[in-house]
Each structure stands twice: as structure tokens, then as C-alpha cells.
Amino acid sequence: MTTITDRPDDKAAPSSAATERRWLTAVKDVLDRPLTSYHILLGATGLLLVLGLMMVASASSVLSLSTYGNPYTITYRQLIWVGVGLPMAYVASRMTPRHFRMLSYVALLGSVFLLVLTYVPGLGKNVNGNTNWVTFGGPLQLQPSEFAKLALVMWCADLYARKQKLLTQWKHLLVPMVPVCGLVIALIIGQHDLGTSLVLMAVMVGMIWVVGAPTRLFVGMLAVVGTIGGFFVSQESYRMARVAQFMDPFADPSGVGWQAYHAFYALSTGGWWGVGIGNSRQKWGNLPEAHTDFIFAVIGEELGLIGSLTVLALFLTLAYAGVRIATRTTEPFIRYAAAGITVWIMAQTLVNLGAVIGLLPIVGIPLPLLSYGGSALLPTLIAIGMLLSFAKAEPGAQAALKEHRRPLFGWMSSWRTPGPSGRENTRER
């Protein structure tokens, strides 16, 4: 009589399942750590910022050389903005929710004041058909609408945190948030900047959704926002031309479809791994705004599909960190502010990427952390600093930070410790 021995597959199956369980347990342990949100956010932001500097240097080199006689002038300016923004992000990361709430009204009033200045002759500057810049003489100029995004998120979060017990009533969800946001959006629409206005509308609707508005009210707000956006699109011929180009991208490749056509061409020629950093062909005058609104097309051409997917993964990681921070807190202001910042950055990312790859009409807004421009970069970095501050307020985060610091101070104190004879021991050098 023969016996049936264990087959190798029978032994491998339990071993494989056990390995999978160990991996899942290890991942769960990492995600359950109190500083996980902090490290994920810091890592994703740092990688996007470094990649952005690298791609701005590549995408702007030809334009910078022809305009300033130096291929790195635009890159130097971006480095200056990063040098200004990182300390501001650090200061924001050291602040508390109380500080942000105190500054929310100041930020809102300041951004409205700057938006009004764009209508003052001599101060408002027209760029590409939009009078959305304030110039203070020389090279110093700002785009107030970019700072208005952060100001509105801070103000809305503080407002809803104060009215926490009244948010079951629809009028407290809408008043005074909708009128104030409507004023800011109206000022920006008056500058002919519909793209930024759409992002702010998305932030407004996102905040209403975050605080738990009824489905009927949320859908109604979406319908109103869509109607307003459609109305303003229909009022300008160039906006209607962009919509027509979106519906048929190759109808007029030498006219209104020029930018979209060359963006598609850049993405399609990148292949899997790209043509190499610095080797883009479309940046040689074929692709307008290659280092700003259409930098993702240059990324797709030079870094290929793998590089493009890496960028998408980093933004998804950033979104995950923001949602994680918002859902792990018990403080209303942190929840609303973290969610609002996440909605803002992701809405702007989706609008930009959608325009580059042809899923949305071109509206002309930068890609966060990657595109050139200090007015967009500074408020984004400050917002990231706020998220880092909120991440340190998660349960157990402060204790974990102290544990991380303790080995350093313990190592320093071990250089001079009292010995048995009362004299101090010193390490051998």
C-alpha cells in the first residue's frame, strides 16, 4: 500500500499566505504609527518640489536663453521663490490651529484688498488677457487670486468650526460663506480669470460637502456652480473656441488647437521612459507655457509614461495624507482646513492635468509644486506647512516626536556624565 506524500505546492501555499499576512501586518503597523501622515506628506511634497525645480530648469531653458541670454535665469527665479517659501512653510508647521484661526480674517481681508488693487490703473497688470496681477514696481508682482485660495480655506474652516453646533441648519451652511466666497470669485471673474474662479468654486462646494451638507443641497450647489461657469464661458469668444477645440482637438492644429496639439505630441513621443531630461523637442518654441501651465507635457515627453505615472502617484499620496489628517482629528477646525486644502490642491491638479491630456478644456492654471511661479508656489507651501502642523496634532504624534528627539539629546549628554569618582567621564577622541 502506497502513501501519499505532501506535494511541494501544499507546503508552498501556507508559506505564501503567511508571507502575505506578515506583509499586510507590517504595512498596517506603519500606517498606524502616529507620525505616518507627517512623513508621507513631507516625502511627497519634497519629491514634487525637487522634480518641479528639475523640470522648470529643463522646460524653461530655451525661453530663458532667448529672452534673458541665460538658460537658467527662470530657474534661478524659481529657486528664489522656493528659498522664500520653505521658511514660510516651516513657520506654518510650527504654528498651532489657534494661530491660523486668528490669522484667517486678516488673510481674507488682505487678499480681497489685493484683488481690488488689480482694478486700480497703474497697479493692475494684464498678462495673457487677464488683469490678475498687482505690480509694485520693478520685478516685484503678485497674483492675489492665488493667495485668496488659502485665505478662503482658512476663513471657511474657522467659520464652520465656530458654527459647529448649527450646521444642521442649511442657512448656517450657506450664510455668510456663500456670499463672501461669491464676492471673491466675482472679483476674480472680473479679472477674466475663469480658471482660478473654477478652482475656488470647487473649494466652496468641497467645503459644503466636508461639513456634511444634505445631498439635495450639495447637488443644488453643483448645479448652480455649473450654470455660472457655463454662462461665463458663453460670454467670451475665446472661451467658446477653447470648448470647441476640446470637443475636436485636431480641427485647427495650427490655430486655436496649437497648444493642445503639441501637448499631445509631447506626451505621445515620450514612450515608456521618455527622451531624457533636457531633450524635449516641444519646448523649442512649439509648446506655449511649457514651464508653467503645460509642464506636465514636458514631463511626459522627457520622463515618459513611467515619469508621468510617478507624478500622479505623488499627487495621490499627497491627497491620501491630507484626507488621513482630516479624518484622524477630533478638532473641527483641523478637519475642515485639512480637507479644504486637500480639495484645493487636488482640484487644481485635476484641472491642469485634464487640460494637458485633453480630458478638460484649457483654462490656464499652474500645476501645484511643479509649475513655475512664486505666486502659486508660496500659498501652496504655506498650506503644506499647515498640514504638517495638523499632522503633529494627531493622537500620539507629539509623544512620538519627543521620542525621535530623545536619542539625539541622549547621545549629546553621554559625552559628559559623572563617573564613579565624581569626575566627569569623556569619550575617547
XYZ file of C-alpha atoms in Angstrom:
429
model
C 0.000 0.000 0.000
C 1.420 3.379 -1.001
C 1.103 6.582 0.956
C 0.520 9.964 -0.478
C 3.267 12.373 0.471
C 2.837 16.102 0.772
C 3.346 17.855 -2.514
C 5.563 20.902 -2.668
C 2.569 23.028 -3.641
C 0.777 22.027 -0.427
C 3.673 23.383 1.623
C 4.162 26.473 -0.501
C 0.575 27.622 -0.178
C 0.578 28.117 3.614
C 4.035 29.696 3.395
C 2.857 32.151 0.752
C -0.247 33.021 2.758
C 1.832 33.528 5.883
C 4.207 35.815 3.993
C 1.284 37.837 2.694
C -0.139 38.165 6.201
C 3.244 39.333 7.502
C 3.446 41.960 4.770
C -0.072 43.166 5.480
C 0.672 43.314 9.191
C 3.856 45.274 8.556
C 2.037 47.783 6.307
C -0.723 48.160 8.885
C 1.842 48.767 11.623
C 3.472 51.510 9.553
C 0.146 53.183 8.736
C -0.919 53.053 12.390
C 2.140 54.982 13.549
C 1.279 58.480 14.811
C 3.786 60.263 12.519
C 2.888 58.428 9.318
C 0.826 61.329 7.943
C 3.655 63.739 8.702
C 6.292 61.643 6.932
C 4.090 60.833 3.922
C 3.232 64.494 3.432
C 6.825 65.634 3.855
C 8.163 62.989 1.484
C 5.618 63.546 -1.300
C 5.984 67.324 -1.122
C 9.774 67.162 -1.154
C 9.847 64.864 -4.184
C 7.367 67.013 -6.113
C 9.307 70.163 -5.283
C 12.632 68.700 -6.407
C 11.068 67.300 -9.566
C 9.449 70.667 -10.221
C 12.769 72.514 -9.990
C 14.384 70.000 -12.302
C 11.612 70.207 -14.899
C 11.356 74.017 -14.729
C 15.093 74.144 -15.463
C 14.600 71.896 -18.476
C 11.323 73.311 -19.835
C 12.345 76.963 -19.494
C 15.931 76.759 -20.759
C 15.192 77.685 -24.381
C 12.807 80.529 -23.496
C 15.183 81.808 -20.819
C 18.126 81.800 -23.227
C 16.241 83.659 -25.956
C 14.718 86.193 -23.537
C 17.485 86.826 -20.996
C 20.598 85.436 -22.661
C 20.992 82.853 -19.882
C 19.308 79.417 -19.958
C 18.928 79.353 -16.168
C 17.515 82.797 -15.350
C 13.960 81.473 -14.920
C 15.308 78.586 -12.845
C 17.191 80.994 -10.582
C 13.973 82.915 -10.002
C 12.139 79.731 -9.114
C 14.924 78.838 -6.686
C 14.473 82.213 -5.020
C 10.751 81.569 -4.606
C 11.494 78.145 -3.135
C 14.021 79.763 -0.797
C 11.318 82.169 0.371
C 8.536 79.590 0.536
C 10.298 76.864 2.516
C 10.942 79.048 5.606
C 7.322 80.202 5.440
C 6.195 76.565 5.302
C 8.436 75.786 8.274
C 6.962 78.655 10.297
C 3.462 77.445 9.405
C 4.358 73.922 10.532
C 5.342 75.301 13.953
C 2.106 77.227 14.426
C -0.998 75.955 16.184
C -4.625 75.889 14.962
C -5.293 78.852 17.245
C -2.755 80.933 15.321
C -4.304 80.035 11.969
C -7.765 80.915 13.218
C -6.543 84.290 14.433
C -4.985 84.976 11.019
C -7.926 83.772 8.921
C -9.806 87.079 8.865
C -6.610 89.056 8.288
C -5.733 86.784 5.359
C -9.221 87.118 3.861
C -9.313 90.917 4.135
C -5.755 91.158 2.828
C -6.485 89.019 -0.217
C -9.667 90.983 -1.001
C -7.700 94.230 -0.723
C -5.063 92.926 -3.143
C -7.758 91.747 -5.550
C -9.270 95.238 -5.538
C -5.834 96.699 -6.317
C -5.807 94.823 -9.632
C -8.571 97.174 -10.782
C -6.510 100.282 -9.956
C -4.843 101.754 -13.058
C -1.088 101.578 -12.773
C -1.186 98.745 -10.220
C -3.157 96.101 -12.085
C -1.153 94.364 -14.802
C -2.548 92.470 -17.763
C -0.899 89.122 -18.538
C -2.234 86.968 -21.386
C -5.552 88.803 -21.384
C -6.133 88.551 -17.626
C -5.692 91.586 -15.375
C -4.957 89.431 -12.353
C -1.533 90.734 -11.313
C -0.542 93.559 -8.966
C 2.781 95.221 -9.710
C 4.683 97.210 -7.089
C 7.400 98.446 -9.396
C 10.358 96.613 -10.863
C 10.229 92.813 -10.925
C 8.011 92.550 -7.814
C 4.496 91.486 -8.791
C 1.958 89.134 -7.255
C -1.166 87.306 -8.327
C -3.615 87.906 -5.435
C -6.059 85.227 -6.581
C -3.528 82.525 -5.654
C -3.370 83.788 -2.075
C -7.169 84.084 -2.000
C -7.415 80.287 -2.269
C -5.560 79.768 1.009
C -7.355 82.676 2.682
C -10.790 81.307 1.795
C -9.939 77.831 3.073
C -8.706 79.233 6.395
C -11.699 81.531 6.788
C -14.280 78.876 5.866
C -12.686 76.358 8.236
C -12.776 78.856 11.108
C -16.351 79.875 10.278
C -17.637 76.319 10.233
C -15.700 75.430 13.387
C -17.420 78.318 15.208
C -20.840 77.257 13.906
C -20.271 73.548 14.539
C -23.493 73.077 16.510
C -25.581 74.992 13.954
C -24.513 73.167 10.810
C -27.633 71.000 10.780
C -29.498 74.076 9.521
C -28.998 74.770 5.833
C -28.931 78.557 6.253
C -25.886 78.309 8.526
C -24.159 76.164 5.896
C -24.605 78.851 3.244
C -24.568 82.163 5.147
C -22.227 84.017 5.234
C -19.917 81.546 3.450
C -21.534 81.657 0.001
C -21.866 85.484 -0.173
C -18.232 86.020 0.905
C -16.899 83.358 -1.453
C -19.129 84.785 -4.176
C -17.575 88.232 -3.672
C -14.043 86.869 -4.007
C -14.967 84.792 -7.055
C -16.699 87.783 -8.646
C -13.552 89.887 -8.220
C -11.510 87.166 -9.924
C -14.023 86.689 -12.753
C -13.828 90.435 -13.289
C -10.117 89.911 -13.992
C -11.150 87.468 -16.794
C -9.526 84.595 -14.866
C -12.148 81.873 -15.158
C -9.720 79.025 -14.392
C -8.904 80.254 -10.880
C -12.588 81.038 -10.343
C -13.487 77.435 -11.135
C -10.940 76.179 -8.605
C -12.414 78.464 -5.930
C -15.914 77.251 -6.814
C -14.661 73.690 -6.342
C -13.227 74.662 -2.943
C -16.539 76.262 -1.932
C -18.569 73.208 -2.951
C -15.971 70.900 -1.376
C -16.201 72.699 1.968
C -20.002 72.365 1.934
C -19.610 68.640 1.280
C -16.982 68.216 4.025
C -19.175 69.723 6.739
C -21.905 67.213 5.889
C -24.414 69.133 3.792
C -27.531 67.183 2.737
C -27.292 65.534 -0.666
C -30.030 67.755 -2.077
C -28.185 70.916 -1.066
C -24.859 69.619 -2.357
C -26.314 68.659 -5.745
C -28.047 72.021 -5.927
C -24.762 73.835 -5.323
C -23.096 71.786 -8.056
C -25.867 72.727 -10.465
C -25.552 76.428 -9.604
C -21.774 76.368 -9.999
C -22.078 74.545 -13.326
C -24.639 77.057 -14.578
C -22.494 80.031 -13.567
C -19.412 78.502 -15.197
C -21.304 77.766 -18.409
C -22.697 81.302 -18.527
C -19.293 82.959 -18.278
C -17.821 80.583 -20.834
C -20.522 81.601 -23.296
C -19.766 85.301 -22.805
C -16.279 85.195 -24.340
C -15.480 84.031 -27.863
C -12.039 82.719 -26.959
C -13.536 80.543 -24.219
C -16.072 79.138 -26.648
C -13.210 78.480 -29.072
C -11.411 76.503 -26.361
C -14.532 74.436 -25.723
C -14.854 73.762 -29.465
C -11.168 72.791 -29.579
C -11.747 70.438 -26.633
C -14.610 68.754 -28.475
C -12.453 68.312 -31.605
C -8.753 68.660 -30.635
C -7.383 68.297 -34.171
C -9.856 70.504 -36.008
C -7.486 73.504 -36.046
C -3.966 72.356 -35.035
C -2.312 75.461 -36.494
C -4.710 77.898 -34.776
C -6.665 77.616 -31.531
C -5.670 73.955 -31.184
C -1.921 74.634 -31.432
C -1.183 74.264 -27.719
C -3.275 71.138 -27.210
C -1.911 69.544 -30.379
C 1.725 69.981 -29.335
C 0.938 68.832 -25.789
C -0.484 65.604 -27.229
C 2.554 65.268 -29.455
C 4.919 65.709 -26.495
C 3.108 63.082 -24.459
C 2.886 60.623 -27.344
C 6.589 60.830 -28.226
C 7.738 60.192 -24.665
C 7.157 56.447 -24.817
C 7.727 54.393 -21.697
C 10.888 56.062 -20.398
C 10.938 59.399 -22.239
C 13.548 61.042 -24.443
C 15.658 62.055 -21.454
C 15.810 65.096 -19.202
C 16.655 68.209 -21.199
C 15.915 66.568 -24.575
C 12.368 67.814 -25.109
C 11.711 68.962 -28.660
C 8.420 70.744 -27.980
C 9.990 73.285 -25.627
C 11.822 74.770 -28.626
C 9.024 77.244 -29.307
C 6.306 74.734 -30.226
C 4.610 74.418 -26.832
C 3.486 77.709 -25.225
C 3.689 77.898 -21.409
C 5.922 74.819 -21.337
C 7.365 75.699 -17.907
C 4.068 76.844 -16.354
C 0.619 75.509 -17.281
C 1.878 72.749 -19.614
C 4.888 71.491 -17.683
C 3.247 68.061 -17.419
C 3.527 67.690 -21.200
C 7.288 68.208 -20.943
C 7.409 65.694 -18.087
C 5.612 63.159 -20.271
C 7.998 63.801 -23.156
C 11.243 63.709 -21.170
C 10.366 61.143 -18.472
C 7.825 59.086 -20.417
C 4.817 57.203 -19.138
C 6.723 55.980 -16.085
C 7.608 59.518 -15.059
C 4.051 60.726 -15.672
C 2.594 57.940 -13.557
C 5.116 58.719 -10.833
C 3.871 62.307 -10.735
C 0.272 61.072 -10.499
C 1.255 58.691 -7.695
C 2.907 61.520 -5.749
C -0.203 63.692 -6.006
C -2.385 60.764 -4.929
C -0.043 60.246 -1.982
C -0.404 63.916 -1.104
C -4.193 63.583 -1.276
C -4.086 60.469 0.924
C -2.056 62.325 3.555
C -4.494 65.251 3.543
C -7.546 63.003 3.882
C -5.821 60.969 6.589
C -5.082 64.115 8.615
C -8.668 65.330 8.224
C -10.204 62.021 9.313
C -7.916 61.287 12.270
C -8.573 64.509 14.164
C -11.316 65.391 16.604
C -10.884 69.165 16.245
C -13.373 70.672 13.761
C -11.058 73.435 12.500
C -8.284 70.973 11.653
C -10.749 68.664 9.903
C -12.235 71.430 7.755
C -8.938 73.173 6.997
C -7.112 69.948 6.090
C -9.984 68.826 3.872
C -10.248 72.263 2.265
C -6.532 72.387 1.458
C -6.701 68.888 0.000
C -9.719 69.768 -2.160
C -7.999 72.943 -3.381
C -4.701 71.299 -4.360
C -6.349 68.254 -5.925
C -8.944 70.307 -7.825
C -6.209 72.476 -9.289
C -4.172 69.387 -10.141
C -7.107 67.694 -11.882
C -7.992 70.821 -13.882
C -4.389 71.258 -15.021
C -3.757 67.616 -15.888
C -7.172 67.297 -17.514
C -6.364 70.206 -19.823
C -2.932 68.815 -20.741
C -4.146 65.314 -21.600
C -7.325 66.524 -23.312
C -9.959 65.490 -20.772
C -10.913 69.105 -19.979
C -10.842 72.406 -21.872
C -7.733 74.563 -21.437
C -8.284 77.123 -18.670
C -4.725 78.182 -17.854
C -3.840 77.316 -14.250
C -0.486 76.009 -12.953
C 0.280 72.530 -11.661
C 0.874 72.759 -7.881
C 4.513 72.462 -6.731
C 5.719 71.729 -10.278
C 4.906 74.750 -12.440
C 6.988 77.909 -12.441
C 5.664 80.892 -10.481
C 6.071 82.239 -6.977
C 2.511 83.497 -6.567
C 1.227 79.942 -6.894
C 4.106 78.291 -5.038
C 4.111 80.411 -1.859
C 0.495 79.802 -0.734
C 0.803 76.133 -1.649
C 3.908 75.707 0.513
C 2.235 77.579 3.382
C -0.754 75.246 3.038
C 1.585 72.238 3.179
C 3.114 73.739 6.328
C -0.364 73.957 7.815
C -0.978 70.289 7.031
C 2.334 69.396 8.695
C 1.229 71.331 11.774
C -2.076 69.458 11.784
C -0.254 66.120 11.347
C 1.708 66.830 14.521
C -1.597 67.240 16.352
C -2.691 63.656 15.593
C -3.067 61.289 18.555
C 0.362 60.254 19.838
C 2.268 62.456 17.384
C 3.768 64.788 19.978
C 4.973 61.874 22.099
C 6.495 60.257 19.026
C 8.292 63.487 18.129
C 9.783 63.623 21.625
C 10.946 60.022 21.280
C 12.641 60.877 17.991
C 14.483 63.763 19.644
C 15.490 61.836 22.752
C 18.273 59.708 21.179
C 19.976 62.844 19.879
C 19.961 64.559 23.242
C 20.891 61.320 24.975
C 23.912 60.962 22.687
C 24.952 64.544 23.391
C 24.623 64.177 27.152
C 26.661 60.959 27.155
C 29.797 62.923 26.324
C 29.961 64.371 29.822
C 28.422 62.248 32.577
C 29.529 61.972 36.225
C 31.803 58.992 36.849
C 32.122 56.839 39.979
C 34.810 59.096 41.452
C 32.720 62.208 40.991
C 34.763 63.280 37.998
C 33.202 63.615 34.571
C 33.754 60.903 32.018
C 34.639 61.924 28.499
C 34.659 59.797 25.399
C 37.991 58.996 23.855
C 38.754 61.139 20.888
